[in-house]
Coordinates of C-alpha atoms in Angstrom, one line a residue:
M156 CA 188.5 198.4 3.7
A157 CA 188.8 199.4 0.5
S158 CA 185.9 197.0 -0.2
R159 CA 183.6 198.0 1.8
G160 CA 183.9 201.6 0.7
L161 CA 183.1 200.9 -2.9
S162 CA 180.0 198.5 -1.9
A163 CA 178.8 201.7 0.3
L164 CA 179.6 203.9 -3.0
G165 CA 177.3 201.1 -5.0
A166 CA 174.7 201.1 -2.7
G167 CA 174.1 204.9 -3.3
L168 CA 174.5 205.4 -6.7
G169 CA 171.6 202.5 -6.5
G170 CA 169.3 204.6 -4.1
G171 CA 169.9 207.4 -6.1
R172 CA 169.3 205.8 -9.5
G173 CA 166.0 204.1 -7.9
G174 CA 164.9 207.5 -6.2
G175 CA 165.5 208.9 -9.6
R176 CA 163.2 206.4 -11.5
K177 CA 160.6 207.0 -8.9
S178 CA 160.4 210.8 -9.5
L179 CA 160.2 210.4 -13.0
S180 CA 157.6 207.9 -13.0
A181 CA 155.3 210.3 -10.7
R182 CA 156.6 213.2 -13.5
N183 CA 154.9 211.1 -16.3
A184 CA 152.0 210.3 -14.9
A185 CA 151.3 213.7 -13.5
V186 CA 151.9 215.4 -16.8
E187 CA 149.5 212.8 -18.7
R188 CA 147.0 213.4 -16.4
R189 CA 147.3 216.7 -16.3
N190 CA 147.6 216.4 -20.5
L191 CA 143.9 214.2 -20.6
L192 CA 142.4 216.9 -18.5
T193 CA 143.5 219.4 -20.4
V194 CA 142.6 218.3 -23.8
C195 CA 139.3 217.6 -22.8
R196 CA 138.4 221.0 -21.0
F197 CA 139.6 222.2 -25.0
S198 CA 137.4 219.5 -26.8
V199 CA 134.6 220.6 -24.4
K200 CA 134.7 224.3 -25.7
T201 CA 134.9 223.0 -29.4
L202 CA 131.8 221.4 -29.0
I203 CA 130.4 224.1 -27.6
D204 CA 131.7 226.1 -30.4
R205 CA 130.2 223.6 -33.0
S206 CA 126.5 222.9 -32.0
C207 CA 126.1 227.1 -32.5
F208 CA 126.2 226.3 -35.8
E209 CA 125.0 222.5 -36.8
T210 CA 124.3 219.6 -35.2
I211 CA 126.8 217.5 -33.7
D212 CA 126.7 213.7 -34.9
D213 CA 129.1 210.7 -35.5
S214 CA 130.2 212.3 -38.1
S215 CA 131.4 215.3 -36.3
P216 CA 135.5 215.6 -35.6
E217 CA 134.9 217.2 -32.8
F218 CA 133.0 214.8 -31.1
N219 CA 134.9 211.8 -32.1
N220 CA 138.1 213.5 -30.5
F221 CA 136.4 214.5 -27.5
A222 CA 134.6 210.6 -27.3
A223 CA 138.3 209.2 -27.6
I224 CA 139.8 211.9 -24.7
L225 CA 137.0 210.2 -22.6
E226 CA 137.7 206.9 -23.6
Q227 CA 141.3 207.7 -22.8
I228 CA 140.3 209.3 -19.5
L229 CA 138.4 206.5 -18.2
S230 CA 140.8 204.4 -18.9
H231 CA 144.0 205.2 -17.9
R232 CA 145.5 202.9 -14.8
L233 CA 142.2 201.1 -15.5
K234 CA 143.1 197.2 -13.5
G235 CA 142.8 194.1 -15.7
Q236 CA 140.9 191.1 -15.0
V237 CA 142.4 188.4 -12.8
T238 CA 141.4 185.4 -14.6
W239 CA 141.7 181.6 -12.7
F240 CA 144.7 180.7 -14.1
G241 CA 146.7 184.0 -12.0
Y242 CA 146.9 185.9 -15.6
E243 CA 145.4 189.6 -15.6
S244 CA 142.8 189.6 -19.0
P245 CA 142.9 193.3 -20.4
R246 CA 139.5 195.3 -19.1
S247 CA 137.2 198.0 -20.4
F248 CA 135.8 201.1 -18.7
W249 CA 132.4 199.6 -18.9
D250 CA 132.9 197.1 -16.7
Y251 CA 133.3 199.8 -14.6
I252 CA 130.3 201.9 -15.6
R253 CA 127.8 199.2 -15.5
V254 CA 129.0 198.2 -11.7
A255 CA 129.3 201.8 -10.4
C256 CA 126.6 203.8 -11.7
R257 CA 123.4 201.4 -11.4
K258 CA 122.6 204.0 -8.6
V259 CA 121.4 206.5 -11.0
S260 CA 117.8 206.6 -11.2
Q261 CA 116.3 205.9 -15.0
N262 CA 119.7 205.2 -16.2
C263 CA 120.8 203.0 -19.5
I264 CA 122.9 200.3 -18.1
C265 CA 120.2 197.5 -18.6
S266 CA 119.4 198.7 -22.1
I267 CA 122.8 198.4 -23.5
E268 CA 123.4 195.1 -22.1
N269 CA 120.9 194.2 -24.0
M270 CA 122.0 195.6 -27.6
E271 CA 121.6 192.5 -30.0
N272 CA 124.2 194.6 -32.4
V273 CA 127.0 195.5 -29.8
S274 CA 128.7 193.1 -28.1
S275 CA 132.0 193.5 -27.1
S276 CA 133.6 195.3 -23.5
R277 CA 134.7 198.1 -25.6
A278 CA 131.9 199.6 -27.9
K279 CA 129.2 198.8 -25.0
G280 CA 131.4 201.4 -23.8
R281 CA 131.3 203.5 -26.3
A282 CA 127.7 203.5 -26.5
W283 CA 126.9 204.0 -23.1
I284 CA 128.8 207.4 -24.1
R285 CA 126.7 208.2 -26.7
V286 CA 123.2 207.4 -25.2
A287 CA 124.2 209.4 -21.6
L288 CA 125.5 212.6 -23.9
M289 CA 121.4 212.1 -26.1
E290 CA 120.0 211.7 -22.3
K291 CA 122.0 214.9 -20.9
H292 CA 123.3 212.6 -18.1
L293 CA 126.8 211.7 -18.8
S294 CA 127.8 214.4 -16.2
E295 CA 125.6 212.9 -13.4
Y296 CA 126.7 209.4 -14.2
I297 CA 130.6 210.6 -13.8
S298 CA 129.8 212.1 -10.4
T299 CA 127.6 209.1 -9.3
A300 CA 130.5 206.9 -10.3
L301 CA 133.2 208.8 -8.5
R302 CA 131.1 209.1 -5.2
D303 CA 131.2 205.0 -5.3
F304 CA 135.0 205.6 -4.2
K305 CA 134.9 201.7 -2.8
T306 CA 134.1 200.3 -6.3
T307 CA 136.3 203.0 -7.9
R308 CA 139.2 201.7 -5.8
R309 CA 138.4 198.2 -6.6
F310 CA 138.6 198.8 -10.8
Y311 CA 141.3 201.4 -11.0
D312 CA 145.5 201.4 -9.8
D313 CA 146.8 204.4 -7.7
G314 CA 147.6 207.6 -9.9
A315 CA 144.6 207.4 -11.9
I316 CA 142.4 210.6 -13.0
V317 CA 139.5 209.1 -11.6
L318 CA 141.0 208.4 -8.3
G319 CA 142.7 211.8 -7.6
E320 CA 141.8 215.3 -7.2
E321 CA 141.4 216.1 -10.9
A322 CA 138.4 213.8 -11.0
N323 CA 135.6 216.7 -9.7
M324 CA 137.3 218.9 -12.6
L325 CA 136.4 216.5 -15.1
A326 CA 132.2 216.6 -13.7
G327 CA 132.6 219.9 -13.9
M328 CA 133.7 220.5 -17.6
L329 CA 131.1 217.6 -18.5
L330 CA 127.9 219.5 -17.3
G331 CA 128.5 222.3 -20.1
L332 CA 127.4 219.5 -22.1
N333 CA 123.7 219.1 -21.4
A334 CA 123.4 222.5 -23.3
I335 CA 123.6 220.6 -26.4
D336 CA 121.5 218.5 -28.4
F337 CA 123.5 215.0 -29.8
S338 CA 121.9 212.8 -32.7
F339 CA 123.8 209.9 -32.7
C340 CA 123.0 206.5 -34.4
L341 CA 123.7 203.2 -32.6
K342 CA 124.7 200.9 -35.4
G343 CA 127.3 203.0 -36.8
E344 CA 131.3 202.4 -37.4
G345 CA 131.8 204.6 -34.4
L346 CA 130.8 201.8 -31.8
D347 CA 133.6 199.1 -33.4
G348 CA 135.5 198.5 -30.7
S349 CA 138.3 196.0 -32.5
F350 CA 140.4 199.1 -32.2
P351 CA 141.3 201.6 -29.5
A352 CA 140.8 205.4 -29.5
V353 CA 143.3 207.6 -30.6
I354 CA 143.8 210.7 -29.9
D355 CA 143.8 213.8 -32.5
Y356 CA 146.0 216.7 -30.8
T357 CA 146.5 219.2 -34.0
P358 CA 143.7 220.9 -33.6
Y359 CA 144.7 222.2 -30.2
L360 CA 148.5 222.9 -31.2
K361 CA 148.0 226.4 -32.6
F362 CA 151.3 228.2 -32.1
T363 CA 150.7 232.5 -32.2
Q364 CA 153.8 234.7 -32.0
S365 CA 154.2 237.6 -29.8
S366 CA 155.7 240.7 -31.0
D367 CA 158.3 240.1 -28.3
S368 CA 159.5 237.0 -30.3
I369 CA 159.1 239.0 -33.7
S370 CA 161.1 241.9 -32.7
S371 CA 164.2 239.2 -31.2
D372 CA 164.1 237.9 -34.1
E373 CA 164.6 240.7 -36.1
E374 CA 167.7 241.2 -33.8
E375 CA 168.9 237.9 -34.4
L376 CA 168.7 238.7 -38.0
R377 CA 170.8 241.8 -37.8
T378 CA 173.2 239.5 -35.8
L379 CA 173.4 237.1 -38.6
G380 CA 173.9 239.6 -41.0
S381 CA 176.1 241.9 -39.2
S382 CA 178.7 238.3 -39.0
G383 CA 178.5 237.7 -42.4
S384 CA 180.2 240.3 -44.0
E385 CA 183.4 242.2 -42.4
S386 CA 182.7 245.1 -44.6
S387 CA 178.8 245.6 -43.5
T388 CA 177.6 248.2 -41.5
P389 CA 174.3 248.7 -39.6
E390 CA 173.2 250.9 -43.0
N391 CA 173.6 247.9 -45.4
V392 CA 171.5 245.6 -43.5
G393 CA 168.8 244.6 -45.0
P394 CA 165.0 245.6 -44.5
P395 CA 163.8 244.5 -41.1
F396 CA 161.7 242.3 -40.7
I397 CA 157.9 242.9 -41.8
M398 CA 155.0 240.5 -41.1
D399 CA 153.3 239.6 -45.2
D400 CA 150.0 240.2 -46.1
N401 CA 148.4 236.4 -45.2
S402 CA 149.7 236.9 -41.5
W403 CA 147.3 240.2 -41.1
F404 CA 144.6 238.7 -43.8
N405 CA 144.2 235.4 -41.3
K406 CA 144.5 238.0 -38.1
C407 CA 141.6 239.9 -40.0
K408 CA 139.5 236.8 -40.8
R409 CA 139.8 235.6 -37.3
V410 CA 138.9 238.7 -36.0
R411 CA 135.9 238.8 -38.1
Q412 CA 134.9 235.2 -37.1
K413 CA 134.9 236.4 -33.6
Y414 CA 132.8 239.4 -34.3
Q415 CA 130.3 237.0 -36.3
L416 CA 129.7 234.6 -33.8
T417 CA 129.4 237.5 -30.8
L418 CA 127.1 239.2 -32.8
E419 CA 125.2 235.7 -33.4
Q420 CA 125.2 234.8 -29.5
K421 CA 124.1 238.2 -28.9
G422 CA 121.0 237.9 -30.8
Y423 CA 120.7 234.6 -29.7
L424 CA 120.6 236.0 -26.1
E425 CA 118.2 238.8 -27.4
E426 CA 115.9 236.4 -28.4
L427 CA 116.1 234.4 -25.7
L428 CA 115.0 237.6 -23.6
R429 CA 112.1 238.0 -25.5
L430 CA 110.8 235.2 -25.3
R431 CA 111.6 234.9 -21.1
E432 CA 110.0 238.0 -20.9
N433 CA 106.9 237.0 -22.9
Q434 CA 106.9 233.7 -20.3
L435 CA 106.6 236.3 -17.4
S436 CA 103.6 238.3 -18.8
E437 CA 101.8 234.8 -19.5
S438 CA 102.9 233.9 -16.3
V439 CA 101.7 237.3 -14.3
S440 CA 98.3 237.3 -16.4
Q441 CA 97.9 233.6 -15.3
N442 CA 98.4 234.4 -11.9
K443 CA 95.6 237.5 -12.1
I444 CA 93.3 234.8 -13.7
L445 CA 94.3 232.4 -11.0
L446 CA 93.8 235.1 -8.7
Q447 CA 90.5 236.3 -9.5
R448 CA 89.0 232.7 -9.7
I449 CA 90.2 232.1 -6.2
E450 CA 88.5 235.6 -5.1
D451 CA 84.9 234.7 -7.0
S452 CA 85.4 231.2 -5.1
D453 CA 85.1 232.5 -1.3
L454 CA 82.9 235.3 -2.2
A455 CA 80.9 233.0 -3.6
H456 CA 81.5 230.6 -0.8
K457 CA 80.8 233.4 2.1
L458 CA 77.0 233.7 0.3
E459 CA 76.5 230.1 -0.1
K460 CA 77.1 230.0 4.0
E461 CA 74.9 233.0 4.8
Q462 CA 72.1 231.3 2.4
L463 CA 72.1 228.1 4.7
E464 CA 72.5 229.8 7.9
Y465 CA 69.0 231.4 6.7
I466 CA 68.0 228.6 5.6
I467 CA 68.6 226.9 8.7
V468 CA 66.9 229.7 11.1
E469 CA 64.0 229.4 9.0
L470 CA 64.1 226.0 9.6
Q471 CA 63.8 226.3 13.6
D472 CA 61.7 229.2 13.0
Q473 CA 58.9 226.5 11.2
L474 CA 59.8 223.6 13.8
T475 CA 59.1 226.0 16.5
V476 CA 56.0 226.7 15.4
L477 CA 54.8 223.4 14.6
K478 CA 55.4 222.1 17.5
N479 CA 53.7 224.9 19.5
N480 CA 50.9 223.8 17.1
D481 CA 50.9 220.5 18.4
L482 CA 51.2 221.0 22.4
R483 CA 47.6 223.3 21.7
S484 CA 46.2 221.0 19.4
R485 CA 46.7 218.0 21.7
Q486 CA 46.1 220.7 25.3
E487 CA 42.3 221.3 22.5
L488 CA 41.8 217.8 22.2
T489 CA 42.3 216.9 25.9
A490 CA 39.7 219.4 27.3
H491 CA 37.6 218.4 24.5
L492 CA 37.5 214.7 25.8
T493 CA 37.4 215.9 29.4
N494 CA 34.5 218.3 28.7
Q495 CA 32.2 215.0 27.0
W496 CA 33.1 212.8 29.6
P497 CA 29.7 210.6 30.0
S498 CA 27.5 209.9 33.1
P499 CA 28.3 207.2 34.9
G500 CA 24.7 205.5 34.2
A501 CA 25.4 205.5 30.8
L502 CA 28.6 204.1 31.2
D503 CA 27.5 200.5 31.3
A504 CA 25.5 200.6 28.3
S505 CA 28.8 202.0 26.6
A506 CA 30.7 200.2 27.6
V507 CA 28.5 197.3 26.4
A508 CA 28.0 198.6 23.4
L509 CA 31.7 199.0 22.9
D510 CA 32.5 195.7 22.8
T511 CA 29.1 194.6 20.5
L512 CA 30.9 197.0 18.2
L513 CA 35.0 196.0 18.5
Y514 CA 33.9 191.9 18.4
R515 CA 31.2 190.8 16.4
K516 CA 30.5 186.9 15.5
H517 CA 28.8 186.4 11.6
N518 CA 29.0 182.8 10.8
K519 CA 31.1 182.0 13.6
Q520 CA 33.5 184.5 12.5
W521 CA 35.6 187.3 14.4
Y522 CA 35.7 191.0 12.2
E523 CA 36.8 194.1 13.2
K524 CA 34.8 197.4 11.8
S525 CA 36.7 200.3 11.2
Y526 CA 35.2 203.4 11.1
Q527 CA 36.1 206.8 9.3
S528 CA 35.0 209.1 12.1
L529 CA 34.3 209.4 15.5
D530 CA 30.4 210.8 14.6
Q531 CA 29.8 207.5 12.7
L532 CA 31.4 205.6 16.1
S533 CA 29.2 207.4 18.2
A534 CA 26.2 206.6 16.4
E535 CA 26.5 203.0 16.2
V536 CA 27.1 202.7 19.8
S537 CA 23.7 204.8 20.3
L538 CA 22.3 202.2 18.2
S539 CA 24.2 199.4 20.3
Q540 CA 22.8 200.6 23.2
T541 CA 19.1 201.1 22.0
S542 CA 19.3 197.1 21.0
L543 CA 20.4 196.3 23.9
D544 CA 17.7 198.3 26.3
P545 CA 15.9 196.2 28.9
G546 CA 12.1 197.8 28.2
Q547 CA 12.6 196.3 24.3
S548 CA 13.6 192.5 25.2
Q549 CA 10.8 189.8 25.5
D550 CA 11.8 188.5 29.2
G551 CA 12.8 191.8 30.6
D552 CA 11.8 190.7 34.2
G553 CA 13.6 187.5 33.4
K554 CA 17.1 189.2 32.1
Q555 CA 17.3 191.5 34.6
D556 CA 19.6 189.5 37.1
T557 CA 21.8 188.5 34.4
L558 CA 22.0 192.6 33.2
N559 CA 23.1 193.0 37.0
S560 CA 25.7 190.6 36.9
I561 CA 27.0 192.0 33.8
S562 CA 27.1 195.1 34.9
E563 CA 29.5 194.2 37.8
G564 CA 31.8 192.8 35.2
K565 CA 31.3 195.8 32.9
K566 CA 32.5 198.4 35.2
N567 CA 35.8 196.9 35.7
H568 CA 36.3 197.2 32.0
L569 CA 34.9 200.6 31.7
F570 CA 37.9 202.4 31.8
E571 CA 39.9 200.1 29.2
S572 CA 37.0 200.9 26.7
Y573 CA 37.3 203.9 27.2
R574 CA 41.0 204.6 26.6
L575 CA 40.8 202.6 23.8
L576 CA 38.0 204.8 22.2
Y577 CA 40.4 207.7 23.3
Y578 CA 43.1 206.1 21.1
I579 CA 40.8 205.4 18.4
Y580 CA 39.9 209.4 18.3
F581 CA 43.5 210.4 18.2
G582 CA 44.1 207.4 15.4
F583 CA 41.4 209.6 13.4
T584 CA 42.7 212.7 13.7
S585 CA 46.3 211.8 12.8
C586 CA 44.8 210.3 9.7

């Protein structure tokens, strides 16, 4: 029974130690994350303040400290790379960035991969920080990488900053750096990846003693003075604790610096306001000019439309007049031809004359004669009739029977001949 009780007591103590170790480990991890994020926020503020007075480059201690802090954050609880032999080799945060930031539009990943003077993975990661700051896209890179939770989970262990809720705060902090113009040299010593980055905490460790603390120090000095000598009285206590002139001078200097900074910011904001007002006035004037041009274009379009409508109406009227004139001319021509239609006795001779005029055989070759007017055609027909008169022929009695037989055939072609004459006349009038 005694042995069982001792074993149970040992198990309870071991369980208590194990639970204490876990809680201590969790506390240490939380403190580490909080410290890195707090220092990162301070470094971003110092960078913004320093950028108001000078350009941020590789020689700026504020930037070097910020780059070291960001490198520590992205390397926090980063998994190693497992080799074929089962060993885990160290890995740089660049291995995670080049995979998780591929989706950023117009990214610089390929450019950094192809850099000749940068060989190690850590050096490429530092070059990426500088290029992203100069492009003003560092916050966008971090946000895109954090949204790819599957890739982030594959590269980091539990408890990492990029896997916690603080990761969204990190992207918001880095957004303020887009207002700073950075200038870096990608061939300097800052890209040397042989040494790890070290954070300098001294610029952020400033202690300011409050007035309550000063009064407590005075009471402590009085207590120590009274206990040191039995004959001492409160009246014999030395003078109260008074701040020296240097502390007042330092306070005045800090107040003056704040006032100067506020004054410079005020001047910058006023100048920016004047610039925006000028831009607004120019935009308003350009808007007025554009509106006036639009109105002028509408007016010109309306006038042109009215002119085209007037031209269309005028052309329609002219077309109607031409159609009426053409119809009147056709009616007059039809009436003229109807009134001048020849008698049946003259039709036979006219048909023979028309055939003679249209088809003549000269030297065994046929040719077609053209006439410039209807009068010329009529004169030629009269001459043909005279040449074919039975009274002027030598053998009038012998050829009378021949003419009678021909007239029978000519009567059949009478209508066709005069229709051809009608078409010839229309051809003359159309010319």
